[in-house]
């Protein structure tokens, strides 16, 4: 296999018949989102990507919510783990660390089948702990690895609350890339997926969608024209959107997967399950040892609890017998006191009294022994519980420490990047002042009617004709360093910019910077705008679409965007080609 083939995988062909290759590193470490209605081909696309990565020798972990990926075992040695008997091994949350070790350290591809768990909390905990272990281990290993999650809307819903598992998946999507951990989320309803996850994705695959809520998402993320085109796609066709290519969107026909289609809708034909490749007995044996060890611990706990219950019942019985013996003894004494014949008392009662006292002592001693045994059993149970709690506290403390250090490093990195940009801006300002001086010394005259708009970080220096007097020829130079958003408010488009930012999942600051960039250097294409504002082209594409809807921008030839004529008129700007 050539180096080029190792770096890229073939998944289909574009609308013009060209083969479509996707870069392996971007797939393994990036953030992907694959969507489409049932039967449109989204699961086939995920399987094709999995087949090609496995063919190239790269492991991955697939979270299978419907039990439809085990067909990959027809050609590849994968560990199929879950709750069903058809799985290679039945596992629970206690196997999470072992799953991560096998995937990352032993290069074992894994299908984590959560479809067979009757208790949804157990399945959720298994996924959460496995993902957590992958994230923690990748901080140290930094090995390119892909986590595939089916039905991702169940974990990170748009409308409902996001649980601990969903927050962890979002964290992997935002921060996993720098550690080498990528994620591919799959869903048939993009409208139900939290938009933060979609807009953070750097590669997206849009198969056929027909519901209005879903097609509106396509319009916001790509462009309004695709919200209608996406409903006409054939099976296996999709619009592919990536950050690493100059081409924004391509129409692609994905190939059919080679392995058995376990997710196909059952028909009238006989169902023949192919012969699947099995994993080594040693690997399964190691996992079974974990299960057996937990079963032994649980059996011992049950045994101790049963023994304790028996001892407690025995204590109750002895206490009843002791109470009865005391009643008999008291009755005998009362009878002795009532008898008037002392001789009778001396000849009949002493033997009875002594026997009763002996029985009382025996019962009391047995009760004391049993209570001591019960205390020992309770102490043993408390020690085991305390040891488990101490281990859990230590694990949480270490995770919190790692989290705190990671956040500190991330904060320092962002601060360093901000300072670097600021130094660059100051250098540009210095260069600009020098250029102005040179022009003046050469006797060149700067035209007085040329408007100047210059970006400077979050603040923008600009020049414009006085709005109060349209006929004025005096240029107001922004030596006062007014913020650009104040100018937007003056010309009356602040509400439009804010509305566009709200619908696009971008901040008002980003939207304002986009307008400033286009005022200074427009028209520009989406990648160029994204580079200027330091945001993903996917997120910027959604923003400029909303700004077009608000009539702030319009689209030019070559998929470039510029300020609309009314806005340019208010700013007294002239296009470079005019």
XYZ file of C-alpha atoms in Angstrom:
578
model
C 0.000 0.000 0.000
C 1.470 3.383 -1.027
C 1.941 6.275 1.363
C -0.790 8.216 -0.440
C -3.237 5.325 -0.067
C -2.409 5.108 3.623
C -3.197 8.796 4.089
C -6.506 8.788 2.180
C -9.389 6.342 1.749
C -11.757 5.974 -1.221
C -15.448 6.216 -0.223
C -17.307 7.033 -3.468
C -17.361 9.372 -6.436
C -18.501 12.944 -6.971
C -21.266 14.098 -9.302
C -18.757 14.604 -12.127
C -17.437 11.027 -11.852
C -14.279 11.841 -9.881
C -13.259 9.467 -7.095
C -13.725 10.962 -3.624
C -10.860 10.374 -1.188
C -11.064 11.426 2.467
C -7.912 12.074 4.549
C -7.388 9.463 7.272
C -5.972 11.844 9.878
C -8.935 14.227 9.554
C -11.381 11.313 9.947
C -9.582 9.815 12.959
C -9.040 13.054 14.865
C -11.763 15.383 13.561
C -15.414 15.985 14.382
C -17.823 14.399 11.898
C -21.601 14.424 11.547
C -23.506 12.039 9.233
C -27.263 12.456 8.854
C -30.157 11.361 6.674
C -33.615 9.864 7.051
C -34.078 6.117 7.504
C -33.084 4.229 4.344
C -31.168 7.144 2.801
C -27.751 5.513 3.327
C -26.268 7.153 6.425
C -25.460 3.843 8.196
C -24.009 2.490 4.935
C -21.759 5.567 4.731
C -20.596 5.026 8.322
C -19.874 1.356 7.536
C -17.926 2.297 4.368
C -15.726 4.683 6.362
C -15.253 1.980 9.036
C -14.358 -0.651 6.400
C -11.746 1.560 4.767
C -10.152 2.531 8.108
C -10.048 -1.129 9.187
C -8.639 -2.110 5.787
C -5.834 0.430 6.311
C -5.082 -0.989 9.771
C -6.608 1.755 11.928
C -8.729 0.627 14.917
C -11.909 2.364 16.035
C -14.771 1.911 18.504
C -18.383 1.900 17.257
C -21.246 2.533 19.686
C -23.995 0.416 18.087
C -27.481 1.309 19.370
C -29.450 -1.034 17.049
C -27.177 -4.081 16.676
C -26.506 -3.462 12.967
C -22.709 -3.290 12.761
C -21.740 -6.865 13.637
C -21.654 -7.597 9.872
C -18.201 -5.970 9.837
C -16.932 -9.165 11.487
C -17.503 -10.916 8.159
C -14.136 -9.555 6.975
C -12.442 -8.012 10.026
C -11.442 -9.375 13.422
C -13.389 -7.149 15.787
C -14.467 -7.577 19.403
C -18.266 -7.580 19.564
C -19.087 -6.696 23.190
C -22.506 -6.140 24.729
C -25.344 -7.847 26.593
C -26.636 -10.360 24.004
C -25.515 -13.964 23.781
C -24.529 -13.363 20.125
C -21.753 -11.029 21.336
C -18.221 -12.338 21.820
C -18.386 -11.312 25.476
C -21.102 -9.981 27.810
C -19.821 -6.878 29.589
C -20.892 -4.129 31.977
C -19.589 -0.721 33.114
C -16.835 -2.460 35.110
C -15.209 -3.437 31.771
C -14.910 0.189 30.528
C -11.222 0.633 31.317
C -10.382 -2.726 29.735
C -12.299 -1.705 26.580
C -10.231 1.493 26.291
C -6.970 -0.391 26.872
C -7.787 -2.971 24.189
C -8.752 -0.288 21.666
C -5.840 2.107 22.227
C -3.002 -0.078 23.530
C -3.766 -3.422 21.836
C -5.201 -1.939 18.576
C -8.352 -4.092 18.846
C -11.329 -2.684 16.858
C -14.478 -2.830 19.023
C -18.233 -2.865 18.396
C -19.803 -1.683 21.662
C -23.336 -3.048 21.225
C -25.655 -1.270 23.705
C -28.877 -2.463 22.044
C -29.325 -5.520 24.286
C -29.336 -3.883 27.725
C -32.775 -3.962 29.355
C -31.686 -1.309 31.840
C -30.947 1.879 29.879
C -28.973 3.297 32.814
C -26.495 0.400 32.563
C -25.999 1.011 28.822
C -25.594 4.753 29.423
C -23.028 4.171 32.185
C -21.098 1.716 29.989
C -20.836 4.258 27.146
C -19.993 7.113 29.517
C -17.223 5.248 31.339
C -15.753 3.843 28.105
C -15.667 7.316 26.491
C -14.179 8.783 29.667
C -11.407 6.168 29.699
C -10.662 6.832 26.002
C -10.437 10.580 26.666
C -8.180 10.168 29.738
C -5.827 7.679 28.057
C -5.608 9.755 24.857
C -4.316 12.718 26.864
C -1.157 10.682 27.387
C -1.008 8.528 24.239
C -2.182 11.120 21.649
C -2.913 8.324 19.170
C -5.282 9.035 16.230
C -8.486 7.157 17.073
C -12.140 7.458 16.024
C -15.193 7.051 18.283
C -18.372 6.396 16.235
C -21.709 7.070 17.994
C -25.030 6.018 16.418
C -28.272 7.875 17.284
C -26.213 10.716 18.760
C -29.385 12.788 19.340
C -30.287 10.440 22.204
C -27.243 11.657 24.137
C -26.998 15.332 23.072
C -30.587 16.405 22.262
C -31.354 19.912 21.087
C -34.542 20.400 23.099
C -34.101 18.287 26.242
C -31.514 18.327 28.960
C -28.036 16.963 28.204
C -26.898 14.389 30.766
C -23.426 13.483 31.980
C -22.813 11.197 28.982
C -23.890 13.878 26.492
C -21.683 16.512 28.106
C -18.738 14.106 27.856
C -19.387 13.537 24.125
C -19.585 17.313 23.566
C -16.306 17.664 25.471
C -14.684 15.074 23.189
C -16.030 16.952 20.158
C -14.546 20.253 21.355
C -11.266 19.117 22.937
C -10.555 15.560 21.796
C -8.864 16.588 18.535
C -5.732 17.971 20.200
C -5.285 14.619 21.970
C -5.910 12.577 18.809
C -9.437 11.446 19.734
C -12.017 12.087 17.006
C -15.783 11.525 17.026
C -18.348 10.781 14.314
C -21.968 11.371 15.339
C -24.791 9.760 13.332
C -28.484 10.748 13.448
C -31.550 10.648 11.213
C -32.945 13.887 12.699
C -30.442 16.790 12.624
C -33.074 19.111 14.083
C -32.993 17.003 17.271
C -29.190 17.225 17.669
C -27.687 20.042 19.747
C -26.487 22.671 17.274
C -23.234 23.245 19.152
C -22.180 19.736 18.123
C -23.119 20.228 14.436
C -21.508 23.657 14.053
C -18.282 22.394 15.664
C -18.019 19.586 13.066
C -15.306 19.985 10.446
C -16.773 17.365 8.070
C -20.467 16.708 7.455
C -22.422 14.294 5.251
C -26.038 15.222 4.416
C -28.114 12.334 2.995
C -31.782 12.670 2.009
C -33.935 14.686 4.463
C -37.608 15.562 3.974
C -38.961 16.990 7.241
C -39.127 20.799 7.247
C -37.311 21.135 10.574
C -34.434 19.023 9.236
C -34.163 20.775 5.852
C -34.096 24.147 7.636
C -30.978 22.990 9.465
C -29.389 22.237 6.072
C -30.245 25.753 4.897
C -28.682 27.341 7.942
C -25.493 25.276 7.934
C -24.845 25.119 4.146
C -27.111 27.505 2.237
C -30.822 27.964 1.611
C -30.606 26.459 -1.870
C -29.549 23.083 -0.400
C -32.592 22.913 1.895
C -34.642 21.989 -1.195
C -32.006 19.936 -3.024
C -31.377 17.613 -0.055
C -34.903 16.176 -0.262
C -34.318 14.995 -3.876
C -31.178 12.908 -3.196
C -31.235 9.210 -4.171
C -30.227 6.372 -1.858
C -26.516 6.601 -1.078
C -26.210 10.139 -2.441
C -25.189 12.970 -0.108
C -23.846 16.499 0.028
C -20.366 16.366 1.590
C -19.052 19.445 3.352
C -15.451 19.558 4.659
C -13.075 22.111 6.155
C -9.954 20.783 4.492
C -10.964 21.386 0.828
C -11.413 24.581 -1.142
C -14.657 23.179 -2.552
C -17.425 24.025 -0.075
C -20.007 21.356 -0.938
C -19.850 18.322 -3.253
C -22.573 15.936 -4.310
C -21.291 12.384 -3.748
C -22.512 8.860 -4.458
C -21.107 6.639 -1.694
C -20.246 3.051 -2.602
C -22.089 0.075 -1.109
C -20.380 -1.509 1.861
C -18.687 -4.848 1.250
C -19.623 -6.596 4.479
C -22.909 -8.174 5.554
C -25.747 -5.630 5.975
C -27.060 -6.524 9.427
C -29.217 -3.381 9.502
C -31.205 -4.142 6.330
C -35.001 -4.286 6.660
C -36.089 -7.964 6.888
C -37.834 -9.299 3.758
C -39.492 -12.512 2.642
C -36.220 -14.109 1.545
C -34.444 -16.517 3.855
C -32.139 -14.806 6.286
C -28.653 -16.278 6.149
C -26.153 -14.946 8.612
C -22.627 -15.189 7.187
C -19.733 -16.808 8.991
C -18.142 -14.130 11.132
C -14.509 -13.823 12.165
C -13.866 -14.519 15.844
C -11.390 -12.905 18.216
C -8.779 -14.829 20.191
C -9.826 -16.974 23.159
C -7.140 -15.280 25.263
C -8.726 -11.869 24.725
C -12.192 -13.126 25.633
C -10.749 -15.012 28.594
C -9.220 -11.837 30.030
C -12.574 -10.074 29.812
C -14.416 -13.043 31.314
C -12.003 -12.971 34.255
C -13.224 -9.437 35.038
C -16.839 -10.638 34.940
C -16.069 -13.707 37.058
C -14.159 -11.627 39.606
C -17.118 -9.299 39.990
C -19.471 -12.270 40.289
C -17.285 -13.770 43.006
C -17.271 -10.498 44.915
C -21.026 -10.212 44.572
C -21.470 -13.843 45.680
C -19.332 -13.182 48.763
C -21.381 -10.093 49.608
C -24.602 -12.083 49.171
C -23.144 -14.865 51.331
C -22.242 -12.406 54.088
C -25.652 -10.791 53.927
C -27.388 -14.188 54.124
C -25.214 -15.238 57.041
C -25.919 -11.973 58.794
C -29.639 -12.432 58.209
C -29.488 -15.960 59.695
C -27.583 -14.690 62.734
C -30.119 -11.926 63.274
C -32.987 -14.435 63.078
C -31.156 -16.714 65.541
C -30.734 -13.774 67.922
C -34.461 -13.041 67.705
C -35.252 -16.713 68.467
C -32.879 -16.796 71.440
C -34.246 -13.535 72.764
C -37.752 -15.032 72.605
C -36.541 -18.171 74.417
C -34.777 -16.035 77.023
C -37.923 -14.012 77.599
C -39.958 -17.219 77.991
C -37.383 -18.626 80.433
C -37.549 -15.444 82.487
C -41.343 -15.634 82.558
C -41.173 -19.249 83.757
C -38.618 -18.324 86.424
C -40.737 -15.435 87.675
C -43.831 -17.636 87.775
C -41.948 -20.253 89.806
C -40.772 -17.656 92.303
C -44.259 -16.249 92.638
C -45.602 -19.736 93.252
C -42.911 -20.366 95.887
C -43.784 -17.172 97.698
C -47.435 -18.188 97.705
C -46.795 -21.569 99.246
C -47.007 -21.608 102.979
C -44.994 -24.765 103.520
C -41.300 -23.919 103.705
C -40.351 -27.594 103.524
C -41.989 -27.903 100.123
C -40.018 -24.948 98.914
C -36.741 -26.444 100.051
C -37.299 -29.887 98.567
C -38.896 -28.970 95.186
C -37.756 -25.492 94.093
C -33.967 -25.341 94.419
C -33.331 -27.853 91.635
C -35.755 -26.031 89.366
C -34.281 -22.619 90.179
C -30.713 -23.792 89.483
C -31.673 -25.335 86.125
C -33.476 -22.174 85.076
C -30.487 -20.037 86.014
C -28.166 -22.293 84.031
C -30.425 -22.108 80.970
C -30.590 -18.340 81.284
C -26.794 -18.089 81.427
C -26.420 -20.411 78.414
C -28.873 -18.438 76.306
C -27.282 -15.165 77.302
C -23.799 -16.361 76.362
C -25.031 -17.650 72.996
C -26.698 -14.326 72.281
C -23.478 -12.446 73.155
C -21.471 -14.716 70.816
C -23.928 -14.233 67.976
C -24.017 -10.478 68.452
C -20.198 -10.451 68.361
C -20.253 -12.409 65.077
C -22.834 -9.989 63.672
C -20.612 -7.052 64.621
C -17.652 -8.684 62.867
C -19.715 -9.247 59.734
C -20.976 -5.675 59.788
C -17.406 -4.395 60.277
C -16.239 -6.419 57.262
C -19.041 -5.022 55.117
C -18.271 -1.471 56.261
C -14.566 -1.940 55.495
C -15.352 -3.129 51.954
C -17.749 -0.238 51.373
C -15.232 2.264 52.809
C -12.483 0.885 50.545
C -14.739 1.242 47.485
C -15.703 4.799 48.457
C -12.047 5.725 49.043
C -11.062 4.352 45.630
C -13.908 6.256 43.973
C -12.950 9.498 45.761
C -9.321 9.073 44.664
C -10.388 8.495 41.059
C -12.602 11.612 41.099
C -9.804 13.646 42.700
C -7.313 12.598 40.022
C -9.810 13.300 37.224
C -10.550 16.721 38.705
C -6.811 17.442 38.908
C -6.315 16.403 35.276
C -9.316 18.458 34.211
C -8.068 21.520 36.072
C -4.592 21.260 34.560
C -6.016 20.736 31.073
C -8.243 23.805 31.423
C -5.292 25.862 32.680
C -3.171 24.812 29.705
C -6.037 25.602 27.320
C -6.565 29.014 28.920
C -2.859 29.856 28.683
C -2.788 28.703 25.061
C -5.729 30.967 24.183
C -4.137 33.907 26.019
C -0.876 33.318 24.176
C -2.734 33.205 20.865
C -4.561 36.453 21.719
C -1.289 38.200 22.586
C 0.298 36.886 19.366
C -2.543 38.317 17.300
C -2.310 41.616 19.179
C 1.445 41.876 18.470
C 0.753 41.198 14.786
C -1.920 43.903 14.745
C 0.412 46.415 16.397
C 3.107 45.573 13.857
C 0.596 46.154 11.046
C -0.369 49.494 12.586
C 3.294 50.471 12.772
C 3.812 49.431 9.141
C 0.707 51.394 8.146
C 1.982 54.574 9.842
C 5.350 54.178 8.102
C 3.676 53.750 4.731
C 1.603 56.854 5.265
C 4.751 58.793 6.133
C 6.545 57.540 3.041
C 3.662 58.496 0.811
C 3.582 61.962 2.281
C 7.347 62.406 1.927
C 7.162 61.380 -1.721
C 4.645 64.087 -2.322
C 1.773 61.713 -3.031
C -1.587 62.998 -1.947
C -4.142 60.707 -0.352
C -7.568 61.278 -1.931
C -9.901 62.939 0.534
C -12.987 61.103 -0.715
C -11.625 57.542 -0.206
C -13.360 55.868 2.744
C -11.057 53.820 4.986
C -12.153 50.846 7.038
C -9.406 48.937 8.835
C -9.816 45.891 11.164
C -7.942 45.870 14.473
C -8.952 42.835 16.600
C -12.252 43.484 18.334
C -12.025 47.233 17.590
C -12.149 48.657 14.069
C -10.677 51.934 12.857
C -12.585 53.444 9.984
C -13.272 56.590 7.982
C -16.639 57.609 6.601
C -18.637 60.611 5.361
C -20.670 62.322 8.057
C -24.094 60.653 8.169
C -25.815 63.811 9.387
C -24.760 65.677 6.196
C -24.845 63.421 3.082
C -23.295 66.183 0.929
C -20.301 66.627 3.227
C -16.916 65.944 1.696
C -14.947 65.910 4.961
C -13.672 62.463 5.953
C -13.988 61.610 9.647
C -10.877 59.498 10.384
C -11.252 57.117 13.305
C -8.435 58.437 15.412
C -10.963 58.198 18.249
C -10.959 54.376 17.699
C -14.714 54.038 17.795
C -15.893 50.449 17.922
C -17.382 49.154 14.714
C -20.581 47.975 16.431
C -21.348 51.620 17.299
C -21.244 52.409 13.584
C -23.601 49.493 12.875
C -26.031 50.962 15.393
C -25.770 54.389 13.738
C -26.646 53.023 10.299
C -29.427 50.868 11.773
C -28.374 47.246 11.107
C -27.444 46.176 14.658
C -30.753 44.302 15.116
C -30.242 42.459 11.824
C -26.701 41.399 12.791
C -27.861 40.196 16.203
C -30.776 38.237 14.699
C -28.464 36.531 12.202
C -25.984 35.593 14.939
C -28.734 34.109 17.144
C -29.983 31.832 14.353
C -26.504 30.760 13.244
C -25.093 29.733 16.641
C -22.359 32.398 16.236
C -21.759 35.267 18.658
C -22.647 38.875 17.897
C -18.921 39.667 18.128
C -18.161 37.177 15.352
C -20.992 38.545 13.186
C -19.730 42.116 13.680
C -16.191 41.059 12.744
C -17.503 39.391 9.560
C -19.239 42.633 8.531
C -16.043 44.581 9.306
C -13.887 42.191 7.262
C -16.220 42.422 4.265
C -16.350 46.212 4.613
C -12.563 46.365 4.460
C -11.647 43.609 1.996
C -14.867 42.202 0.505
C -16.169 40.515 -1.431
C -14.627 37.262 -0.073
C -15.356 33.527 -0.104
C -16.355 31.578 3.004
C -12.864 30.058 3.672
C -11.229 33.497 3.500
C -13.802 35.014 5.870
C -13.421 32.089 8.287
C -9.646 32.556 8.299
C -9.984 36.290 9.121
C -12.394 35.732 12.063
C -10.739 32.492 13.285
C -13.863 30.341 13.072
C -14.823 27.124 11.290
C -15.930 27.577 7.642
C -19.004 25.494 8.504
C -20.042 27.926 11.243
C -19.229 30.977 9.087
C -21.241 29.559 6.172
C -24.319 29.344 8.396
C -23.719 32.924 9.602
C -23.360 34.493 6.152
C -26.526 32.674 5.019
C -28.434 34.302 7.887
C -26.848 37.705 7.130
C -28.076 37.311 3.530
C -31.576 36.606 4.893
C -31.340 39.863 6.900
C -30.255 41.756 3.695
C -26.928 42.689 5.291
C -24.950 40.681 2.711
C -25.500 39.429 -0.820
C -23.722 36.733 -2.798
C -21.568 37.517 -5.817
C -20.138 35.389 -8.568
C -17.751 32.602 -7.582
C -19.587 32.021 -4.224
C -18.155 35.194 -2.722
C -20.054 37.421 -0.296
C -20.079 41.191 0.105
C -22.070 43.921 1.848
C -25.446 44.577 0.278
C -25.971 47.774 -1.720
C -28.058 49.522 1.040
C -25.400 48.806 3.672
C -22.521 49.890 1.401
C -24.464 53.070 0.583
C -24.911 53.892 4.280
C -21.199 53.309 4.891
C -20.341 55.292 1.710
C -18.218 52.381 0.504
C -17.251 51.694 -3.103
C -16.545 48.180 -4.403
C -12.920 47.726 -5.597
C -14.053 47.095 -9.185
C -16.324 50.121 -9.370
